[in-house]
Short mmCIF file of C-alpha atoms in Angstrom, two decimals:
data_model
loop_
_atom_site.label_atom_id
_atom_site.label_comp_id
_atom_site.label_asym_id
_atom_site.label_seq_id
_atom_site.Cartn_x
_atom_site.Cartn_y
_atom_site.Cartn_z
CA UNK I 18 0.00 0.00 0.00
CA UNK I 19 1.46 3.39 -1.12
CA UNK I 20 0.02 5.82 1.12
CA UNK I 21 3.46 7.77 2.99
CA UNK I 22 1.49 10.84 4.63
CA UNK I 23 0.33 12.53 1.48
CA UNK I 24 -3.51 11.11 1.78
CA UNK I 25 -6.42 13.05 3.43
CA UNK I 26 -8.08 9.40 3.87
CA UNK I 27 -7.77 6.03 2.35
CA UNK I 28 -9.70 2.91 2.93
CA UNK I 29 -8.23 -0.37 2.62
CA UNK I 30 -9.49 -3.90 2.91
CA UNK I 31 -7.61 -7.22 2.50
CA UNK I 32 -7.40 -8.91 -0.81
CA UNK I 33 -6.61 -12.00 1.35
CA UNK I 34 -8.39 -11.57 4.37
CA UNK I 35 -5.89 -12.88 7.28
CA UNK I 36 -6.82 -15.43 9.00
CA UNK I 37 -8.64 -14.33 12.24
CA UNK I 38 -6.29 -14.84 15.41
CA UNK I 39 -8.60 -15.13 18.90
CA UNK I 40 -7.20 -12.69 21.44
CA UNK I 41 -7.55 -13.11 25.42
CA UNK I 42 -9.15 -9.36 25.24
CA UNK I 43 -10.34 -7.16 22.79
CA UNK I 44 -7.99 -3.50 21.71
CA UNK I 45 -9.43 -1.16 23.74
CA UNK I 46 -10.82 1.53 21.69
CA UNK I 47 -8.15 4.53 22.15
CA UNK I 48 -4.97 2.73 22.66
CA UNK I 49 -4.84 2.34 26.23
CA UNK I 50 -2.68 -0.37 27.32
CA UNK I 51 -5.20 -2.85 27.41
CA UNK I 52 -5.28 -2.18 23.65
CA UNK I 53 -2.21 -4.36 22.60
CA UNK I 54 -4.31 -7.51 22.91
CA UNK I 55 -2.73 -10.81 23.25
CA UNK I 56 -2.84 -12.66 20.33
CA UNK I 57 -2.79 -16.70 20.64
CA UNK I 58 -1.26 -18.60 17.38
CA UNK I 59 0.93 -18.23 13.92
CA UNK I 60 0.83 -14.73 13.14
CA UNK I 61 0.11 -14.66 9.26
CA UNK I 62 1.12 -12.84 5.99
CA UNK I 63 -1.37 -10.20 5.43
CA UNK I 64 -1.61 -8.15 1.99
CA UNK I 65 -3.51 -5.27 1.02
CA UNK I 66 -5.14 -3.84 -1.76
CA UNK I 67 -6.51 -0.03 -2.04
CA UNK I 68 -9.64 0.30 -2.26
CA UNK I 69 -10.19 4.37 -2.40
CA UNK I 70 -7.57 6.94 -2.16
CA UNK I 71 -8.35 10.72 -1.68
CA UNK I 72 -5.65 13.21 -2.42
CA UNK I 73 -4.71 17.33 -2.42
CA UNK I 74 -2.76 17.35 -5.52
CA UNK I 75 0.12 19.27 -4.81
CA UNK I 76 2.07 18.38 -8.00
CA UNK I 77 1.44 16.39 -11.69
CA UNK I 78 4.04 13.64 -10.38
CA UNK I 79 2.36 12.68 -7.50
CA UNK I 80 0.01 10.62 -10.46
CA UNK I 81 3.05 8.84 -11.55
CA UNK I 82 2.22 6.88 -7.72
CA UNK I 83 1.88 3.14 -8.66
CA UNK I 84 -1.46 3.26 -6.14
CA UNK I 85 -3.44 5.83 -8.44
CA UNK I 86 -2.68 3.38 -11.62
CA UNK I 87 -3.87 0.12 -9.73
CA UNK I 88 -6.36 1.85 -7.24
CA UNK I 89 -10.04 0.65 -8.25
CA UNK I 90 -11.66 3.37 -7.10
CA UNK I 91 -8.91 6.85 -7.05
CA UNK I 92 -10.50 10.42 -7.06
CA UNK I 93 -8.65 14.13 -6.36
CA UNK I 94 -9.40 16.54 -4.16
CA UNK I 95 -9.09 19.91 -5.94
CA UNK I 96 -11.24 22.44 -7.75
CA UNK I 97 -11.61 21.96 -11.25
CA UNK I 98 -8.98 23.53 -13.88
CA UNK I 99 -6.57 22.74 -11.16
CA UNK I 100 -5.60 19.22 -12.45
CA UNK I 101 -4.48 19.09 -16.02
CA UNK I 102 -7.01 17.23 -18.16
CA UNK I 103 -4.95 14.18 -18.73
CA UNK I 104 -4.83 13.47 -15.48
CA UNK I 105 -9.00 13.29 -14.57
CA UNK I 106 -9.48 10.79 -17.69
CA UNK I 107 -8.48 7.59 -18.53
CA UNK I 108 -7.07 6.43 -15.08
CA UNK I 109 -10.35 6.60 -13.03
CA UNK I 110 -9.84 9.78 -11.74
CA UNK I 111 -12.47 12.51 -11.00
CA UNK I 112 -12.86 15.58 -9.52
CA UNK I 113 -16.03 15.06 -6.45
CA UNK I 114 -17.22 16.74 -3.88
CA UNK I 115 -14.63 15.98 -1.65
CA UNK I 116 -16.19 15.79 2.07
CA UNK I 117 -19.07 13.68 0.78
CA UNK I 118 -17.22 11.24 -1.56
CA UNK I 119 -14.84 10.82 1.52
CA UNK I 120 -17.07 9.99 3.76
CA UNK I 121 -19.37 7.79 1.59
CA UNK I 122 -16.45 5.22 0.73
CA UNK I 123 -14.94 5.22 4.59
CA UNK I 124 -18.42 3.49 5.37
CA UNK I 125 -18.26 1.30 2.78
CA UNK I 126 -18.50 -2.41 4.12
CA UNK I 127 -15.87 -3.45 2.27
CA UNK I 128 -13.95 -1.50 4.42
CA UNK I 129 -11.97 -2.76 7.90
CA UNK I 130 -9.49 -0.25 8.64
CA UNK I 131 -9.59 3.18 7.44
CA UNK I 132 -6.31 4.83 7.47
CA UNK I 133 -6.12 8.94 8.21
CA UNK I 134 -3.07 10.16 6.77
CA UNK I 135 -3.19 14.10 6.39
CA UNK I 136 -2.04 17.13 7.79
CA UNK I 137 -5.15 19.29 8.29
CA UNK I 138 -8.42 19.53 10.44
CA UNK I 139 -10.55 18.13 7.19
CA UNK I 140 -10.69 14.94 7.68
CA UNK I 141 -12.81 14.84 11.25
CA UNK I 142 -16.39 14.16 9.71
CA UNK I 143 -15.35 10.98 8.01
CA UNK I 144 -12.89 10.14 11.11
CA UNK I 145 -16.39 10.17 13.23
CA UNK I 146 -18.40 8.70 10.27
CA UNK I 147 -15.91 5.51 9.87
CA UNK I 148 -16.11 4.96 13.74
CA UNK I 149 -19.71 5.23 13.95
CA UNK I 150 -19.58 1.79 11.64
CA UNK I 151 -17.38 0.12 13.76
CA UNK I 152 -14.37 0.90 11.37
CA UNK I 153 -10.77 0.25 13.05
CA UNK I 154 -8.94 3.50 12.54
CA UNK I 155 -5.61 4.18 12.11
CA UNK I 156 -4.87 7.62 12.61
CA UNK I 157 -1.80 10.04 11.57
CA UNK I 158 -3.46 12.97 11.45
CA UNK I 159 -2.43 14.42 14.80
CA UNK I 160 -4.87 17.67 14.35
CA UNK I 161 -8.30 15.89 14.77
CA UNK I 162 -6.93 14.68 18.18
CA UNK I 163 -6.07 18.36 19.20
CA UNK I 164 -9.35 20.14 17.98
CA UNK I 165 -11.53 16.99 19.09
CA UNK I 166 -9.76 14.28 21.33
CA UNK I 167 -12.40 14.03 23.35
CA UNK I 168 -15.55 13.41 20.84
CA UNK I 169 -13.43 11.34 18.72
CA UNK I 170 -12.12 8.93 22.01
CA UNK I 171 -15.59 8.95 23.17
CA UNK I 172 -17.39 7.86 20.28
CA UNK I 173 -14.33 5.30 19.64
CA UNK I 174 -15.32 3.94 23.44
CA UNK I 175 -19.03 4.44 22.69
CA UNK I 176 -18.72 2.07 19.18
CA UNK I 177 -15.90 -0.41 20.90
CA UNK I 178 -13.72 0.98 18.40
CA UNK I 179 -9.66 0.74 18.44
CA UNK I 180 -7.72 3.58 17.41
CA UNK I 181 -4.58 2.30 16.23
CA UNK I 182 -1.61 5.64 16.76
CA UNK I 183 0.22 5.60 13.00
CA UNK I 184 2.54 8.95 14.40
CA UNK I 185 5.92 7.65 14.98
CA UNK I 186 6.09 8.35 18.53
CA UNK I 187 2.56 7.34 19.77
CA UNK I 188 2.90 4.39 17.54
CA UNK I 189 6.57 3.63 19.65
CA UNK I 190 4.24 4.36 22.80
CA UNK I 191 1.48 2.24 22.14
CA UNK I 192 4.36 -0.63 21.41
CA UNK I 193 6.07 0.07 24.89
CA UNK I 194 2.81 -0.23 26.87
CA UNK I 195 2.60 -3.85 25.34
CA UNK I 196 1.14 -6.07 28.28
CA UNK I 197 1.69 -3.00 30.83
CA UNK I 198 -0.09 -2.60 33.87
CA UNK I 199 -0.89 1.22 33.28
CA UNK I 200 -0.84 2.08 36.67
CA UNK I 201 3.10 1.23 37.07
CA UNK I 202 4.03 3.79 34.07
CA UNK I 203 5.41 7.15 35.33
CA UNK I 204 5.76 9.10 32.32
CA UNK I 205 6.26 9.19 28.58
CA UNK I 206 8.98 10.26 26.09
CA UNK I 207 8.18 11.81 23.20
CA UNK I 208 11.36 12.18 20.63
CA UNK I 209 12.27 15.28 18.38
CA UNK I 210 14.64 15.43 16.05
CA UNK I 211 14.48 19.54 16.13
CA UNK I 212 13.89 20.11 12.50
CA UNK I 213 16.65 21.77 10.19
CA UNK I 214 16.90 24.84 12.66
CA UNK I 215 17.95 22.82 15.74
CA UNK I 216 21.88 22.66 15.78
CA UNK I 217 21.98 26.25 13.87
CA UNK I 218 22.53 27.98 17.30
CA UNK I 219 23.56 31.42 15.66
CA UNK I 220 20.53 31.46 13.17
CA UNK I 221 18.18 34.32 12.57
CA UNK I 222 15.06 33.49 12.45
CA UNK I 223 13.86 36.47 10.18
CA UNK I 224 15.70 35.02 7.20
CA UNK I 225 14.51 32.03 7.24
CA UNK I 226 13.03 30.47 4.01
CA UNK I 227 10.19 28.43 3.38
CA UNK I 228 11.94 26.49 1.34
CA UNK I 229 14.50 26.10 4.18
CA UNK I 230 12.08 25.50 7.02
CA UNK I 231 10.61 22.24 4.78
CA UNK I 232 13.72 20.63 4.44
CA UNK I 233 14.00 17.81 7.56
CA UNK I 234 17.20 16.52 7.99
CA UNK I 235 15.78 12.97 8.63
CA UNK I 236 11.85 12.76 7.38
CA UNK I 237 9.96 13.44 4.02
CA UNK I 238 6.90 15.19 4.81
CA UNK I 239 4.87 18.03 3.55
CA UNK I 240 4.90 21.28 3.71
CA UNK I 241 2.25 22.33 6.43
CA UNK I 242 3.88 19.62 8.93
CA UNK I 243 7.47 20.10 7.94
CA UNK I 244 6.81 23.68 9.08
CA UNK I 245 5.72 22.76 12.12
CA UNK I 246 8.54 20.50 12.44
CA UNK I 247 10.64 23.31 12.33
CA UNK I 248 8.88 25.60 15.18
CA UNK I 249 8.40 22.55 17.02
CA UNK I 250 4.68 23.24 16.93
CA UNK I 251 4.36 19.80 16.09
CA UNK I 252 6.12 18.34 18.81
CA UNK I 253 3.53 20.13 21.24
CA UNK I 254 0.98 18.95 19.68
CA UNK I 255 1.44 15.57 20.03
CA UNK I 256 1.79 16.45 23.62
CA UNK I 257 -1.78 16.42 23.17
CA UNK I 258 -1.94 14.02 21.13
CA UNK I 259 -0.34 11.93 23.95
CA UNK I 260 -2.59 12.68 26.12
CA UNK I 261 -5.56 12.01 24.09
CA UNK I 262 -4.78 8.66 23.29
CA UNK I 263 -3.17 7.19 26.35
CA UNK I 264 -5.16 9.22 28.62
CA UNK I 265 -1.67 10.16 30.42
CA UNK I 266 -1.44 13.84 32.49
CA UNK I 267 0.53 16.07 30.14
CA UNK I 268 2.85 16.90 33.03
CA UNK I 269 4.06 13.73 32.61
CA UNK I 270 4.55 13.33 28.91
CA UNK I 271 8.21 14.78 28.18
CA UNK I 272 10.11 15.82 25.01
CA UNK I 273 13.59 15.25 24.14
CA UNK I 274 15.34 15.84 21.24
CA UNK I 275 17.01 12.95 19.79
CA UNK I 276 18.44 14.51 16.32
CA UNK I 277 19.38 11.09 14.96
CA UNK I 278 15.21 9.76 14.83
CA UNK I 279 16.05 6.64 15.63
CA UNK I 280 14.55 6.15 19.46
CA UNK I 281 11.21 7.27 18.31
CA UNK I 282 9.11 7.08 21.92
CA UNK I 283 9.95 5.88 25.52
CA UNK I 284 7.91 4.70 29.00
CA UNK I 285 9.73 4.88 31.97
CA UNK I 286 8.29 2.80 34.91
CA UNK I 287 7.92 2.98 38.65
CA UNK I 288 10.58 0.48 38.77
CA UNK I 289 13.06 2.83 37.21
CA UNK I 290 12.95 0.95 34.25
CA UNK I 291 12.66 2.21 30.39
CA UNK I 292 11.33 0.96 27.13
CA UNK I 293 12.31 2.43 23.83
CA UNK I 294 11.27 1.55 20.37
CA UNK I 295 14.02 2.23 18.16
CA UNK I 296 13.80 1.69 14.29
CA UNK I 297 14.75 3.72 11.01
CA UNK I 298 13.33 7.00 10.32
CA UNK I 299 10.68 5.65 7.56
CA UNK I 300 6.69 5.59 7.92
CA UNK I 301 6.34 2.39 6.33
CA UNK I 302 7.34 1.21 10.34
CA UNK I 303 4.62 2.62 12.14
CA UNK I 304 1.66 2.48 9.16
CA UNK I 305 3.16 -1.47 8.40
CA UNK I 306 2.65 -1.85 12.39
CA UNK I 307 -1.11 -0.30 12.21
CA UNK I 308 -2.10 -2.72 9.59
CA UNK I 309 -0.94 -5.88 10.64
CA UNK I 310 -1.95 -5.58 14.38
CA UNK I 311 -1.52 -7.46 15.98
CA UNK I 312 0.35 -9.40 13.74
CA UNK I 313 4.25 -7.47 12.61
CA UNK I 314 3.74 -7.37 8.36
CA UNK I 315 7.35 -8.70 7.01
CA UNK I 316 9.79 -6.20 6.08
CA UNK I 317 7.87 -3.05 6.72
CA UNK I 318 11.27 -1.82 7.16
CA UNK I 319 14.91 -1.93 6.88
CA UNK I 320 17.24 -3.24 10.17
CA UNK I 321 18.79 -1.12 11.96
CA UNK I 322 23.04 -1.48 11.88
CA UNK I 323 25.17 -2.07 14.27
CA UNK I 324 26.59 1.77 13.39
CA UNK I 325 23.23 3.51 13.75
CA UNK I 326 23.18 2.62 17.40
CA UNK I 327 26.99 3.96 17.96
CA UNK I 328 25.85 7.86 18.52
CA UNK I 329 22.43 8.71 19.86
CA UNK I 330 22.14 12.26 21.10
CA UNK I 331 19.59 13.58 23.63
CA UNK I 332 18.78 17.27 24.74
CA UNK I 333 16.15 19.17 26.38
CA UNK I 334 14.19 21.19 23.92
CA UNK I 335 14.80 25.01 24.15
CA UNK I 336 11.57 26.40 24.51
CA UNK I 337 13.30 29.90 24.47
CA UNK I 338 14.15 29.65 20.76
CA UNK I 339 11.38 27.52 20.34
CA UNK I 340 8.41 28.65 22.29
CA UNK I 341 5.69 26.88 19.72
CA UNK I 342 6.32 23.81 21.69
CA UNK I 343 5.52 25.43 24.88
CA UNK I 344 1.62 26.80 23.10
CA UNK I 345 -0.25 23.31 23.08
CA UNK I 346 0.27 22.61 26.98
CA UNK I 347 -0.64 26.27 27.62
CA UNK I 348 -3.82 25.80 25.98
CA UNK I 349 -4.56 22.25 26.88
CA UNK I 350 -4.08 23.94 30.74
CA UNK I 351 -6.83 26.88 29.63
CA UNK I 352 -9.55 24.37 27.81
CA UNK I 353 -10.13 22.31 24.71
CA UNK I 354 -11.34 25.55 22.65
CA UNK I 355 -8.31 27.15 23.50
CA UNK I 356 -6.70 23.74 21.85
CA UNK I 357 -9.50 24.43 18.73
CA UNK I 358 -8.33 28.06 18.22
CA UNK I 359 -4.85 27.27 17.91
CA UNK I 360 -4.69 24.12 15.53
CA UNK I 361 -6.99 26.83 13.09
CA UNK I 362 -4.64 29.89 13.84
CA UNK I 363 -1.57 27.50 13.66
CA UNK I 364 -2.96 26.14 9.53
CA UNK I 365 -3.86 29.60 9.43
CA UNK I 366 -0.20 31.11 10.21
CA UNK I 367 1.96 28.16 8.72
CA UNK I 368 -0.07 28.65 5.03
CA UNK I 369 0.90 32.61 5.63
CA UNK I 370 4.50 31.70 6.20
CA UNK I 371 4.61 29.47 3.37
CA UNK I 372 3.44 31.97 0.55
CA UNK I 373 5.85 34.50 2.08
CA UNK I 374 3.44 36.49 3.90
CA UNK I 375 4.95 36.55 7.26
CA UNK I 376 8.51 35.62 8.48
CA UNK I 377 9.38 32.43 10.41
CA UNK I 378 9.78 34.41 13.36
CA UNK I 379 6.02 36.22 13.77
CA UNK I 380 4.92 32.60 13.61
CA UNK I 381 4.70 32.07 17.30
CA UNK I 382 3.92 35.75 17.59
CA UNK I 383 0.74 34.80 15.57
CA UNK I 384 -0.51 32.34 17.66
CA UNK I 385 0.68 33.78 21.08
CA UNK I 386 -1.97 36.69 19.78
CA UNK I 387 -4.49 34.37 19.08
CA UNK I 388 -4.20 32.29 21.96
CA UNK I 389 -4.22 35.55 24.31
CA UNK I 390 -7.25 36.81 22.78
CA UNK I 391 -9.56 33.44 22.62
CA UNK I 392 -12.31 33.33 25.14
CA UNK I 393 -13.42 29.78 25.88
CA UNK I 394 -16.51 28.48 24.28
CA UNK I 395 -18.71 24.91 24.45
CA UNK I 396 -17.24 22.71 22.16
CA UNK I 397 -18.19 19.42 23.25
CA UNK I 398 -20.37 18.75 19.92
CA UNK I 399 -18.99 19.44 16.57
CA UNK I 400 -21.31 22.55 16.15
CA UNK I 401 -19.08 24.23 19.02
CA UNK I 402 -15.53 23.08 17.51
CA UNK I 403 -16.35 24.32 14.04
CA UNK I 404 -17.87 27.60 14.99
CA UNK I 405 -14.92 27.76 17.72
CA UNK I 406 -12.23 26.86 14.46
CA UNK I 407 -14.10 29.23 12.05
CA UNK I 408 -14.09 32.39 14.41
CA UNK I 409 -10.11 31.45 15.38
CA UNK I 410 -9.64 31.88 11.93
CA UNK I 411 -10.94 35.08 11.24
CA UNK I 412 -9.21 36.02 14.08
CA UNK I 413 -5.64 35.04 12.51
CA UNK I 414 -6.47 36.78 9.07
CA UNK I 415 -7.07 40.17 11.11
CA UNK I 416 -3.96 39.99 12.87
CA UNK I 417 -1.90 38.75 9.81
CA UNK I 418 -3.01 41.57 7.94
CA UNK I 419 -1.64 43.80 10.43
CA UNK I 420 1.79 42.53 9.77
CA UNK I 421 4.06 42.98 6.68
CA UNK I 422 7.18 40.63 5.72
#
């Protein structure tokens, strides 16, 4: 399956269903520890095939992907005159009403696992459509977790739903907590590698590129989330994120940066004791790992060598020259549609900063602004979080209007 990060939403179902394993319990619904499940007999060889694929076409090779040729069902995302014509015949391509189309095909009862993939709040309606039919999900998209952790958990809890965490680190997490007694656990480690800006002590901030800011030293991403891999805002969110899933204080859910990427999450225990999950730096790990549970697909990924584990580096994160890691806790501490305001201000800001609006540096200005100005609302329905996202936004536009690169 060919999915890598780039797709708002993709349903899969097996060509060659798996044979079903019994488990002593059943995953919990949001990745708890009771989630891991204990599988009894031969794990076996599971394959795929891709049964609808949504994209945001950022770029005429992205159809050269081998999954839009074979796909059986493969649509775009994008206003018309915005994909060149020989790209919407002749392969099964269309341009559809995006939200709809999405959500039509995640319910589809062909479907068992829907995979969330994108960078974006857009996806949340079919998130909470696929769960509502008993869908497993397995979730990348960090942003639905900070605008609506708590209707999305709930309804997963409500349906008996597992949420399988495709994010590097909550995907190392949920691995750790394998047959853990969640009381003994007495905090979590998130990694960072700190983006390109990390080790470039003297850099200034106000000259720094887009093009610059998207270039990880260690993951291929897009644009929105490589910027926020830069500021670190991503690294706060899935603070949240944390917290959402594994239902774990955020005062004790840590951050280190690890520039290397290879430890990708950590629990420590009351015993003293620590478990890591260490592999390469490549998706296919933690999306080949969502898939198969509970079985491990072969070869999602390359072996580590002996010379990757000669050097890894830790640090504490410098919230100083960083203070966008710092913003999720501060308005996880202040309410959820404080956490609403900022995931819209923060799409908002980062799409500003990409088209050369702003500089790097009035990013966390931005949302400081924003955060400082929110008043907290009811957003325990999705009526609340969308009116709460919609009015965050405005909010951002006046204030980036204000400024001038």
């Amino acid at each position: 399956v060919t999915l890598l990060g780039i797709l708002p939403a993709a349903v899969l179902w097996r060509v060659e269903r798996r044979r079903r394993l019994e488990r002593a319990a059943r995953p919990a619904p949001t990745g708890a520890p009771s989630a891991m499940g204990r599988a009894r007999g031969k794990p076996t060889k599971a394959t795929f095939g891709s049964f609808t694929m949504a994209s945001r076409l950022t770029s005429p090779a992205m159809m050269g992907m081998p999954a839009w040729k074979s796909g059986t069902h493969a649509y775009v995302l994008k206003t018309p005159g915005q994909i060149p014509d020989r790209f919407t015949t002749g392969k099964g391509l269309a341009e559809i009403n995006a939200a709809a189309q999405v959500i039509q095909d995640v319910v589809h009862p062909d479907a068992e696992i829907v995979l969330f993939a994108s960078s974006g709040t857009g996806s949340l309606e079919a998130v909470l459509a696929a769960i509502a039919c008993g869908k497993t999900i397995a979730l990348a998209n960090k942003e639905i977790l900070v605008m609506a952790g708590g209707i999305v958990t709930e309804a997963a809890r409500r349906a008996g739903v597992s949420i399988l965490p495709v994010d590097s680190e909550h995907n190392a997490i949920f691995q750790c907590l394998a047959g853990a007694d969640f009381g003994q656990v007495r905090r979590i480690i998130l990694t960072a590698s700190g983006g390109p800006f990390w080790q470039q002590r003297d850099l200034d901030f106000d000259a720094v590129s887009p093009e610059s800011a998207v270039r990880h030293p260690n993951w291929k991403m897009g644009p929105k989330i490589s910027v926020d891999s830069a500021t670190l805002m991503n690294k706060g969110m899935e603070v949240v994120e944390a917290h959402s899933l594994f239902g774990m204080p955020a005062d004790r859910i840590e951050v280190w940066i690890h520039p290397q990427s290879i430890v990708h999450g950590a629990v420590w225990f009351e015993d003293g004791t620590c478990q890591a999950q260490m592999s390469k730096p490549d998706m296919k790990a933690s999306i080949g790992f969502a898939l198969g549970f509970p079985d491990r697909l072969p070869r999602s990924v390359d072996k580590l060598s002996i010379k990757q584990f000669a050097q890894l580096d830790f640090a504490e994160p410098d919230t100083t020259r960083f203070p966008c890691l710092d913003l999720p806790r501060l308005a996880l501490a202040a309410g959820q549609s404080h956490l609403v305001a900022l995931n819209a201000a923060n799409e908002v800001t980062v799409e500003a900063f990409l088209a050369k609006k702003i500089r790097f540096s009035q990013i966390p200005q931005v949302l400081r602004q924003v955060l400082d100005s929110h008043r907290s609302r009811e957003v325990d329905a999705l009526e609340g979080v969308f009116t709460t996202d919609a009015l965050a936004r405005q909010k951002t536009q006046e204030i980036l209007q204000s400024l001038c690169v």
